[in-house]
mmCIF file of C-alpha atoms and ligand atoms in Angstrom:
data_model
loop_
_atom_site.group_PDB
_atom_site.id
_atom_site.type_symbol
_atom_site.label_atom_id
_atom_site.label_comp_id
_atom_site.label_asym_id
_atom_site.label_seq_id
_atom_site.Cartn_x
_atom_site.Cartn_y
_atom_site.Cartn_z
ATOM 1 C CA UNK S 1 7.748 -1.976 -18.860
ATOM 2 C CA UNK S 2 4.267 -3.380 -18.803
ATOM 3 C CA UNK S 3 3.159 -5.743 -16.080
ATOM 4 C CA UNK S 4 0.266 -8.223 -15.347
ATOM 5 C CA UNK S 5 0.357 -8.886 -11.874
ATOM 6 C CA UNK S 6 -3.008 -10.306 -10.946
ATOM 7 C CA UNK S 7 -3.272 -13.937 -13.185
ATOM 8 C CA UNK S 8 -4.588 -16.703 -11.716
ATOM 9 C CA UNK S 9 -3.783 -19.824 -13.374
ATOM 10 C CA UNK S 10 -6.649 -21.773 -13.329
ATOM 11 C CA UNK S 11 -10.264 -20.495 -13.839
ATOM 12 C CA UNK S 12 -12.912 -20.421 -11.092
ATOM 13 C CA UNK S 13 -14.995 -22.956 -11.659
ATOM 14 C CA UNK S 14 -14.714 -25.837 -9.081
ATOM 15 C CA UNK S 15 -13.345 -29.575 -10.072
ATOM 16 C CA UNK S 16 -10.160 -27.907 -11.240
ATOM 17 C CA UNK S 17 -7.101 -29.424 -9.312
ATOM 18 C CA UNK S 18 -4.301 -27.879 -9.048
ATOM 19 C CA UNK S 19 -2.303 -30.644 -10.618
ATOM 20 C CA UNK S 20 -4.323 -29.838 -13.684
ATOM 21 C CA UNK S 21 -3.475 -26.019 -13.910
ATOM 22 C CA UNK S 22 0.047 -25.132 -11.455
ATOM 23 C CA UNK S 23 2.146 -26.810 -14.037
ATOM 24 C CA UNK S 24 5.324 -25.669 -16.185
ATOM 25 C CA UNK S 25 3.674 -26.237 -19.525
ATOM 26 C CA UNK S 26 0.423 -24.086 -18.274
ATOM 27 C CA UNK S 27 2.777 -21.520 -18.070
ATOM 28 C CA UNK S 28 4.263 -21.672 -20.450
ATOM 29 C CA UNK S 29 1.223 -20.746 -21.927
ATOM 30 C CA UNK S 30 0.828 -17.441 -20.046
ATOM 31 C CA UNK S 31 4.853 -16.800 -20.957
ATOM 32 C CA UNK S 32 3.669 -16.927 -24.788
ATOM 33 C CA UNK S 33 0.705 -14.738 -23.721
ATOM 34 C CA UNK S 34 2.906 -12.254 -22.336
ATOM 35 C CA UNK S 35 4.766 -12.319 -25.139
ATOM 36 C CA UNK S 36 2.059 -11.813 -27.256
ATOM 37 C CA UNK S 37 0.593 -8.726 -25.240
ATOM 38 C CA UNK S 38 3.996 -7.144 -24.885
ATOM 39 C CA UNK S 39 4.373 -7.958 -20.905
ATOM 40 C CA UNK S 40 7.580 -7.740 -19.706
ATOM 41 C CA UNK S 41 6.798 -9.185 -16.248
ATOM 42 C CA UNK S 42 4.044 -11.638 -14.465
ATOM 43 C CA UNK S 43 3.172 -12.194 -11.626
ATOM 44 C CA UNK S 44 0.927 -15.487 -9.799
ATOM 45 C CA UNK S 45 -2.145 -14.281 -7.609
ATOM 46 C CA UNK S 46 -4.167 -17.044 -6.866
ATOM 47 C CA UNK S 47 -6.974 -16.667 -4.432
ATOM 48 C CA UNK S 48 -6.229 -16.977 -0.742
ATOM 49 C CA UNK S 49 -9.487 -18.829 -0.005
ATOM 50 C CA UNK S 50 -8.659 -21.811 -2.712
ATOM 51 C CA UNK S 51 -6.209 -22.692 0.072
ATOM 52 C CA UNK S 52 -6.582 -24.998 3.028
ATOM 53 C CA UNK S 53 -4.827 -21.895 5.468
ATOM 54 C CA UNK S 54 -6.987 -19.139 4.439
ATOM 55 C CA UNK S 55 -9.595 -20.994 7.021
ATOM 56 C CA UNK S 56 -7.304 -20.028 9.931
ATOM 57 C CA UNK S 57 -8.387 -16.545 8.695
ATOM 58 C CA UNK S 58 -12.511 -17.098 8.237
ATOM 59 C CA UNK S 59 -14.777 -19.680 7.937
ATOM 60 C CA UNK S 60 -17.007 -18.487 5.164
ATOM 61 C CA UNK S 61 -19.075 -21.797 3.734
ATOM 62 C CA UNK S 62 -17.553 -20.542 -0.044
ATOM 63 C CA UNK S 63 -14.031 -20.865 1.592
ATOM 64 C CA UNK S 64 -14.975 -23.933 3.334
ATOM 65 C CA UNK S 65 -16.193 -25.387 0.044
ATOM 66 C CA UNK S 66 -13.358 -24.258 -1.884
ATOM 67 C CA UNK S 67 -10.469 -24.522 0.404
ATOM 68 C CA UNK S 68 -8.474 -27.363 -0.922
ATOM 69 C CA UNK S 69 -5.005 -26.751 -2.161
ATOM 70 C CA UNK S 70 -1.526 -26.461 0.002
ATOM 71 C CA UNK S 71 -0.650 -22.435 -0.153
ATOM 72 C CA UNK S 72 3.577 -23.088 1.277
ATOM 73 C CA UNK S 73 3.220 -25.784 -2.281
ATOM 74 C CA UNK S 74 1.817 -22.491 -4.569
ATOM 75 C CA UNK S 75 4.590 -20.476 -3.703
ATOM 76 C CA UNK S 76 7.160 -22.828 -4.186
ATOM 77 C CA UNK S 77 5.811 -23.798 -7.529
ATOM 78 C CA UNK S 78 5.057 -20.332 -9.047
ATOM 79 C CA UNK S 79 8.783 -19.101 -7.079
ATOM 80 C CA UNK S 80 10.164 -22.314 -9.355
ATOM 81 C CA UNK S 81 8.874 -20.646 -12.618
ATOM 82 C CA UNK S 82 10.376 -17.579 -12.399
ATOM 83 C CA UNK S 83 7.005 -15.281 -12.122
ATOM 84 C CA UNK S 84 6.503 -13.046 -9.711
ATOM 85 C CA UNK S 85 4.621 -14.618 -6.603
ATOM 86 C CA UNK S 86 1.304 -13.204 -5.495
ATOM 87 C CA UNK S 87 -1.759 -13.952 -3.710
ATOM 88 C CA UNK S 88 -5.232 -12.665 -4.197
ATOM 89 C CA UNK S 89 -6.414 -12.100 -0.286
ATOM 90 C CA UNK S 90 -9.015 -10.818 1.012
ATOM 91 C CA UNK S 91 -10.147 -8.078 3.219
ATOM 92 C CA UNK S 92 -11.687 -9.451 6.187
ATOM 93 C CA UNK S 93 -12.886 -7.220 8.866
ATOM 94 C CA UNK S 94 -11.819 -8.291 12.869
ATOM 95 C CA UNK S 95 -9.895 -10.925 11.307
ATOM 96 C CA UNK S 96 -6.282 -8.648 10.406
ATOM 97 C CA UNK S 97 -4.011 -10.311 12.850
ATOM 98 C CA UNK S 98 -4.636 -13.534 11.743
ATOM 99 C CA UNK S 99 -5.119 -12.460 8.053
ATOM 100 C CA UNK S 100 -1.334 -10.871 8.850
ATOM 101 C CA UNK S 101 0.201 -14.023 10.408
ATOM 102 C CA UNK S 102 -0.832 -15.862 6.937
ATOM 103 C CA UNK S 103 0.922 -13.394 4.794
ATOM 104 C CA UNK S 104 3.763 -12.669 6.586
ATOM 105 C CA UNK S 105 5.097 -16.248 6.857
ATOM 106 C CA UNK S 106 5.442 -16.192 2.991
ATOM 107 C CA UNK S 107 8.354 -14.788 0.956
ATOM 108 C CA UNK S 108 5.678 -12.819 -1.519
ATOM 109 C CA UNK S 109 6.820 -10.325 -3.947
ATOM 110 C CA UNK S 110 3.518 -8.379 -3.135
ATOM 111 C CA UNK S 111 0.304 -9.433 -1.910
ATOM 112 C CA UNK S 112 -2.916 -8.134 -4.281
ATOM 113 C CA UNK S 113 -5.614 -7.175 -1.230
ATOM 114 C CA UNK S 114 -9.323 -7.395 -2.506
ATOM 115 C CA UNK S 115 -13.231 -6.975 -1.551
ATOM 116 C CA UNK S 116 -15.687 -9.309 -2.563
ATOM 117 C CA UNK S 117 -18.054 -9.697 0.624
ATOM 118 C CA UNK S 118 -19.692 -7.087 2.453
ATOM 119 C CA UNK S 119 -20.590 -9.213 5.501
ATOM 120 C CA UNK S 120 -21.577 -12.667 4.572
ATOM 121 C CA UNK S 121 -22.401 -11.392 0.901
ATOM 122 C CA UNK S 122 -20.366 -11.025 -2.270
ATOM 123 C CA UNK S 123 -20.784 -8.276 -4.537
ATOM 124 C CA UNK S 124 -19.476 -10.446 -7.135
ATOM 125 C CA UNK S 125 -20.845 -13.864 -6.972
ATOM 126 C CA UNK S 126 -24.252 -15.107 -7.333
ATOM 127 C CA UNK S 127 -24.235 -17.607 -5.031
ATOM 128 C CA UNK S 128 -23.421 -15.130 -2.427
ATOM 129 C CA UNK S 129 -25.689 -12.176 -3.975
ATOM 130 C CA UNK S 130 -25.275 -9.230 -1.283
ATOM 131 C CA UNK S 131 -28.069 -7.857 -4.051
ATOM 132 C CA UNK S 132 -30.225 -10.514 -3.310
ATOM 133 C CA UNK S 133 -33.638 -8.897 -1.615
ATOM 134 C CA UNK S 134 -31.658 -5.645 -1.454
ATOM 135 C CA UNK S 135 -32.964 -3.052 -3.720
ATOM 136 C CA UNK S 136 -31.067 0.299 -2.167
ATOM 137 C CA UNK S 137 -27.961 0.390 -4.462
ATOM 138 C CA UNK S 138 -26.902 3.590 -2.459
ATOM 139 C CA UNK S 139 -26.720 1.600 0.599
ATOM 140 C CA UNK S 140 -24.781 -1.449 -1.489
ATOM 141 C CA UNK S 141 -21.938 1.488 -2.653
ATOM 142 C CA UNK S 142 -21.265 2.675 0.772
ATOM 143 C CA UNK S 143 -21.032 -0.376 2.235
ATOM 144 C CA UNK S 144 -18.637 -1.823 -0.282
ATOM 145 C CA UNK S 145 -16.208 1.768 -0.666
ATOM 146 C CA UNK S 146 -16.164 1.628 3.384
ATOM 147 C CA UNK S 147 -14.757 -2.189 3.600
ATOM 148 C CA UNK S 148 -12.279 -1.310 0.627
ATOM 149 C CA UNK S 149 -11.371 1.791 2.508
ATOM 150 C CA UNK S 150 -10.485 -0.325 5.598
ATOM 151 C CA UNK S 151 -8.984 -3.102 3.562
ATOM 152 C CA UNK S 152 -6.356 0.165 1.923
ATOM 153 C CA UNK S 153 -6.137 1.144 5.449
ATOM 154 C CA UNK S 154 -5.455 -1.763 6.894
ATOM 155 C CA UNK S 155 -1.392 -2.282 6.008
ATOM 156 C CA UNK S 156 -1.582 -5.899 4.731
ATOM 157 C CA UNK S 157 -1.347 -5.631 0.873
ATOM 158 C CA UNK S 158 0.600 -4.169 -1.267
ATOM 159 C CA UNK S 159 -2.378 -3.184 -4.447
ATOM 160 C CA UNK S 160 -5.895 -2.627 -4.125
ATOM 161 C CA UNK S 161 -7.675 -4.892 -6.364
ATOM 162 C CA UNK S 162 -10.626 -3.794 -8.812
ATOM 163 C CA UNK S 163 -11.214 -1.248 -6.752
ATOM 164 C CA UNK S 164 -15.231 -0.436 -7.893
ATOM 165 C CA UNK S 165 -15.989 -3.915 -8.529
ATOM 166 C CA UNK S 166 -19.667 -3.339 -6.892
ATOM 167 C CA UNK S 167 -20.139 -2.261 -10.472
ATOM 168 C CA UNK S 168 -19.505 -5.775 -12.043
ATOM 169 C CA UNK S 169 -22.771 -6.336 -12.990
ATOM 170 C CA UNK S 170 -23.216 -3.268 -14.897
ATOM 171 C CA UNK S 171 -26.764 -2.210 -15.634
ATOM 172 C CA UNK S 172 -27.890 -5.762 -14.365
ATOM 173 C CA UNK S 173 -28.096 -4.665 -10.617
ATOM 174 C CA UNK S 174 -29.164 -1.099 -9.309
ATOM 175 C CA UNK S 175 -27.110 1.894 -10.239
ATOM 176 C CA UNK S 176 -26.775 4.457 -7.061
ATOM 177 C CA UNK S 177 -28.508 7.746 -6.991
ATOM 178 C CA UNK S 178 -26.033 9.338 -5.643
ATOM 179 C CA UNK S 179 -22.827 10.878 -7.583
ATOM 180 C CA UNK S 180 -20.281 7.664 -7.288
ATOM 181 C CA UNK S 181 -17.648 10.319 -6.567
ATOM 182 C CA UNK S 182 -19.156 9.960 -3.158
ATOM 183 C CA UNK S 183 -18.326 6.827 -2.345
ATOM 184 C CA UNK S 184 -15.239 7.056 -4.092
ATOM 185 C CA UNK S 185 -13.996 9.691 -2.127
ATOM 186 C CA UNK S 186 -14.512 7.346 1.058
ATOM 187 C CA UNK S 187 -11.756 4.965 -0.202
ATOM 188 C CA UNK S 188 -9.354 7.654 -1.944
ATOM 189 C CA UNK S 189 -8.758 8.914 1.849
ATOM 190 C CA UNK S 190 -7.783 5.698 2.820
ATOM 191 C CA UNK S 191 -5.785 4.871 -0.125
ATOM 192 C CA UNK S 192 -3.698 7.891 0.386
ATOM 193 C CA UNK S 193 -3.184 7.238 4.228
ATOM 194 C CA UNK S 194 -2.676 3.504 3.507
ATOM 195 C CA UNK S 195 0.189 4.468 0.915
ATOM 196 C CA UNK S 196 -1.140 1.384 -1.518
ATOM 197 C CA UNK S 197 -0.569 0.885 -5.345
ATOM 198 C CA UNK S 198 -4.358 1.022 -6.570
ATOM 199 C CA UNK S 199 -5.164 -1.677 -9.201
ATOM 200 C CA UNK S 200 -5.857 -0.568 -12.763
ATOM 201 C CA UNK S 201 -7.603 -3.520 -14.405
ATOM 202 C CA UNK S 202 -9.035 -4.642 -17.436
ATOM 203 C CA UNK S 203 -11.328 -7.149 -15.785
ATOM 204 C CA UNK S 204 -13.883 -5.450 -15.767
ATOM 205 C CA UNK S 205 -14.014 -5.186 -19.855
ATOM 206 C CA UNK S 206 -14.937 -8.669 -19.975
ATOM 207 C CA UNK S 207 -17.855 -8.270 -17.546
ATOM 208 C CA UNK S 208 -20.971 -6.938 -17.703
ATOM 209 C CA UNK S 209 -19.796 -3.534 -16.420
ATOM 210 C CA UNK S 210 -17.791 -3.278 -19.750
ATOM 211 C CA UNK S 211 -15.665 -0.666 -17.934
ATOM 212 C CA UNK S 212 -12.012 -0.789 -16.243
ATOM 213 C CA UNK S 213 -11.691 -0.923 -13.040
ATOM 214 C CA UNK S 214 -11.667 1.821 -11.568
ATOM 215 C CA UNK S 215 -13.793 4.184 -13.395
ATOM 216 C CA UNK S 216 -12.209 7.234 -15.131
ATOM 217 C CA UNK S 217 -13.364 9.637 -12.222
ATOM 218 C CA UNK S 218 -11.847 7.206 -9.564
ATOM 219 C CA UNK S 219 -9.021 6.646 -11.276
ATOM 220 C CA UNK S 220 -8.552 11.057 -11.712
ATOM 221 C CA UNK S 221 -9.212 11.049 -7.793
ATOM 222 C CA UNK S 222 -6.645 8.160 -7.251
ATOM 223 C CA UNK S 223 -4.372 10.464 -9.212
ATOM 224 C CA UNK S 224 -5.012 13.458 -7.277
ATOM 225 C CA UNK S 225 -4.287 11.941 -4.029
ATOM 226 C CA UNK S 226 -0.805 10.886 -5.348
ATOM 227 C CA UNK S 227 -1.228 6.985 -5.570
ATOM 228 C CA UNK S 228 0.261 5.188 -7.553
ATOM 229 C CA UNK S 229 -1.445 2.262 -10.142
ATOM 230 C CA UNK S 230 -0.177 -1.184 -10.869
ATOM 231 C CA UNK S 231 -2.197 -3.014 -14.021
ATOM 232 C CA UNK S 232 -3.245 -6.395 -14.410
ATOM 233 C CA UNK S 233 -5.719 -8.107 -16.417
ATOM 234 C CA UNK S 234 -7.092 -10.617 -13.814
ATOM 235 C CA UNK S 235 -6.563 -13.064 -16.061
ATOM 236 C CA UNK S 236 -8.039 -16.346 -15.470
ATOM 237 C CA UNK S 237 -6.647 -18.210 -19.145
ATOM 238 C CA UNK S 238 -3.372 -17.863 -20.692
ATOM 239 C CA UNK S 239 -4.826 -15.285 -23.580
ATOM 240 C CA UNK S 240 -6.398 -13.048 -21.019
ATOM 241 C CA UNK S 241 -3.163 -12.196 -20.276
ATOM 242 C CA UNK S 242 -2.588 -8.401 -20.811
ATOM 243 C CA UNK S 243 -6.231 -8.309 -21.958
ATOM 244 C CA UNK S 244 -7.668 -5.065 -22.938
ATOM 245 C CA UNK S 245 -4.347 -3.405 -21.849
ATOM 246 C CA UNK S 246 -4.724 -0.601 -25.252
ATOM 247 C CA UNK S 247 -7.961 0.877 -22.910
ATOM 248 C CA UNK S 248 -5.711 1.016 -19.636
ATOM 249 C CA UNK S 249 -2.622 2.827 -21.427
ATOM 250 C CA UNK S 250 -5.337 5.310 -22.964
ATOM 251 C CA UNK S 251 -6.776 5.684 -19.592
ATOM 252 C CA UNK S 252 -2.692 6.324 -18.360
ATOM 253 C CA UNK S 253 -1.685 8.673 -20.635
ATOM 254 C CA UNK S 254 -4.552 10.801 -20.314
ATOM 255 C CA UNK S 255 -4.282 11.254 -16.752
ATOM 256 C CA UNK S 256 -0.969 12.042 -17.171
ATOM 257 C CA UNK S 257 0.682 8.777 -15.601
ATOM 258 C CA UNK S 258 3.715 7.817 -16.833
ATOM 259 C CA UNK S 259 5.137 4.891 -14.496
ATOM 260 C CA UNK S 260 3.622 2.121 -12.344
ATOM 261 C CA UNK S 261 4.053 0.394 -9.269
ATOM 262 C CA UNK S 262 6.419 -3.162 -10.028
ATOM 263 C CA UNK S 263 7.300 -5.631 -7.135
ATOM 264 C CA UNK S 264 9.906 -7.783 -5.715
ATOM 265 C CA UNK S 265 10.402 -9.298 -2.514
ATOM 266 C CA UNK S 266 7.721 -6.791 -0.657
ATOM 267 C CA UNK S 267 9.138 -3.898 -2.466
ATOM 268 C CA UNK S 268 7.753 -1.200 -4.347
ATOM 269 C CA UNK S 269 9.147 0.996 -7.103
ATOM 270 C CA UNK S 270 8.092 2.876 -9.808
ATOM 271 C CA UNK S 271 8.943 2.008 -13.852
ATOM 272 C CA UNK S 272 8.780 3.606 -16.963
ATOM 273 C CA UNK S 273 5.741 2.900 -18.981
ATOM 274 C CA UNK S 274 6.575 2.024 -22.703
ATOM 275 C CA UNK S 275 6.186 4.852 -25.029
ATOM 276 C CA UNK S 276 2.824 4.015 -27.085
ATOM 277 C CA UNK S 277 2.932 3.536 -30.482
ATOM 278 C CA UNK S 278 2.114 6.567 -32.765
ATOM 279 C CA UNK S 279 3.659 8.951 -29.740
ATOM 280 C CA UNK S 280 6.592 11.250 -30.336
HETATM 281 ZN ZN1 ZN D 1 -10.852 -10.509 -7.193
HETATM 282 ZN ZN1 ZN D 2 -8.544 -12.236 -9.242
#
């Protein structure tokens, strides 16, 4: 079976409400996409800070700005369609406790556990640019692999999201001097101790990286050290769903992987991947 677990159902840009995007004929729209992209199961992860609780958890200005929506609302709606209910949270450092109070008064069928700030930064945003006035990429990488290894560490979600996303810019910000295998090696220890499903996703094929996240030598480590992926697309519009998914199953079968991490109710297992077309 083929899964996308990491949609989001409305894009990022502010102004949209969530009476515009959380409704049943939105997705329907990610159903036909599905259907389309041969995905046998979705599931919802909207990000944490879009809702007014994540600010029990930190009080970033970019989740005081776009804080707005009712998370126990979210999950009943997406638990009402029949998807697989997610969230999108991120790692913050000092702030696990209250980070696992959030999550574990929810009923989620996995929680998706992402970087995007290193401190006050965001590797990913450029209102937030942690590359701003900061020219050493080499210090950039280790800083960002050491907060994902503490956010595989840390025992509150279920997959590691795009796990090299530092490289979203592609050529567009500095490149480290140093052999990435490095700094990947920093989070593979963790992802082994923390026992979580590392994220294989084709987000990064729409961004300037042009790559999936992770890169092929991350993903070999990953493999190596005996975790196990789950794949999502990230979508954030009904026909990103299972976007670029051709590149991950390549990526799969060459490494050897034949099954991925699905979810229900906090549980992990492993499925069958499809056979791929032209395979005997
Ligand atoms: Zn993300
Ligand atoms: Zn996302």
């Amino acid at each position: 079976m083929l899964t996308d677990y990491h949609l989001h159902l409305r894009p990022d840009e502010p102004n949209t409400t969530p009476e515009g995007y959380f409704t049943e004929e939105n997705v329907e729209r990610y159903r036909a996409g599905a259907e389309a992209g041969g995905v046998g199961e979705q599931g919802v992860s909207e990000h944490v800070y879009r809702f007014t609780q994540a600010l029990e958890v930190w009080q970033h200005p970019f989740w005081r700005e776009q804080a707005r929506d009712d998370l126990d609302a979210y999950c009943e709606f997406v638990r009402g369609t029949g998807l697989r209910l997610g969230v999108e949270c991120d790692f913050v450092p000092g702030a696990e406790d209250r980070t696992a109070n959030l999550l574990e008064a929810r009923d989620f069928d996995y929680v998706v556990g992402s970087v995007h700030f290193i401190g006050e930064k965001a590797v990913d945003h450029e209102g937030w640019d942690v590359w701003e006035g900061q020219g050493d990429a080499d210090e950039v990488w280790r800083r960002y692999f050491e907060a994902l290894a503490e956010c595989a560490r840390a025992g509150l979600f279920d997959i590691l999201a795009h796990p090299d996303l530092v490289k979203v810019w592609g050529r567009g910000r500095p490149l480290p001097e140093r052999d990435p295998r490095h700094y990947y090696e920093l989070a593979v220890e963790a992802i082994a101790e923390g026992g979580i499903a590392v994220e294989l996703s084709t987000a990064g094929l729409r961004k300037p990286a042009g790559e999936l996240y992770p890169a092929r030598a991350f993903a070999e480590m990953c493999v190596e050290a005996g975790a196990p992926f789950a794949l999502s697309s990230d979508a954030h519009l009904p026909e990103q769903v299972g976007f670029g998914y051709d590149r991950a199953l390549d990526l799969l079968a060459e490494l050897g992987v034949e099954e991925i991490a699905v979810f229900e109710r906090g549980e992990r297992r492993l499925a069958p991947l499809p056979a791929r077309v032209g395979e005997n």
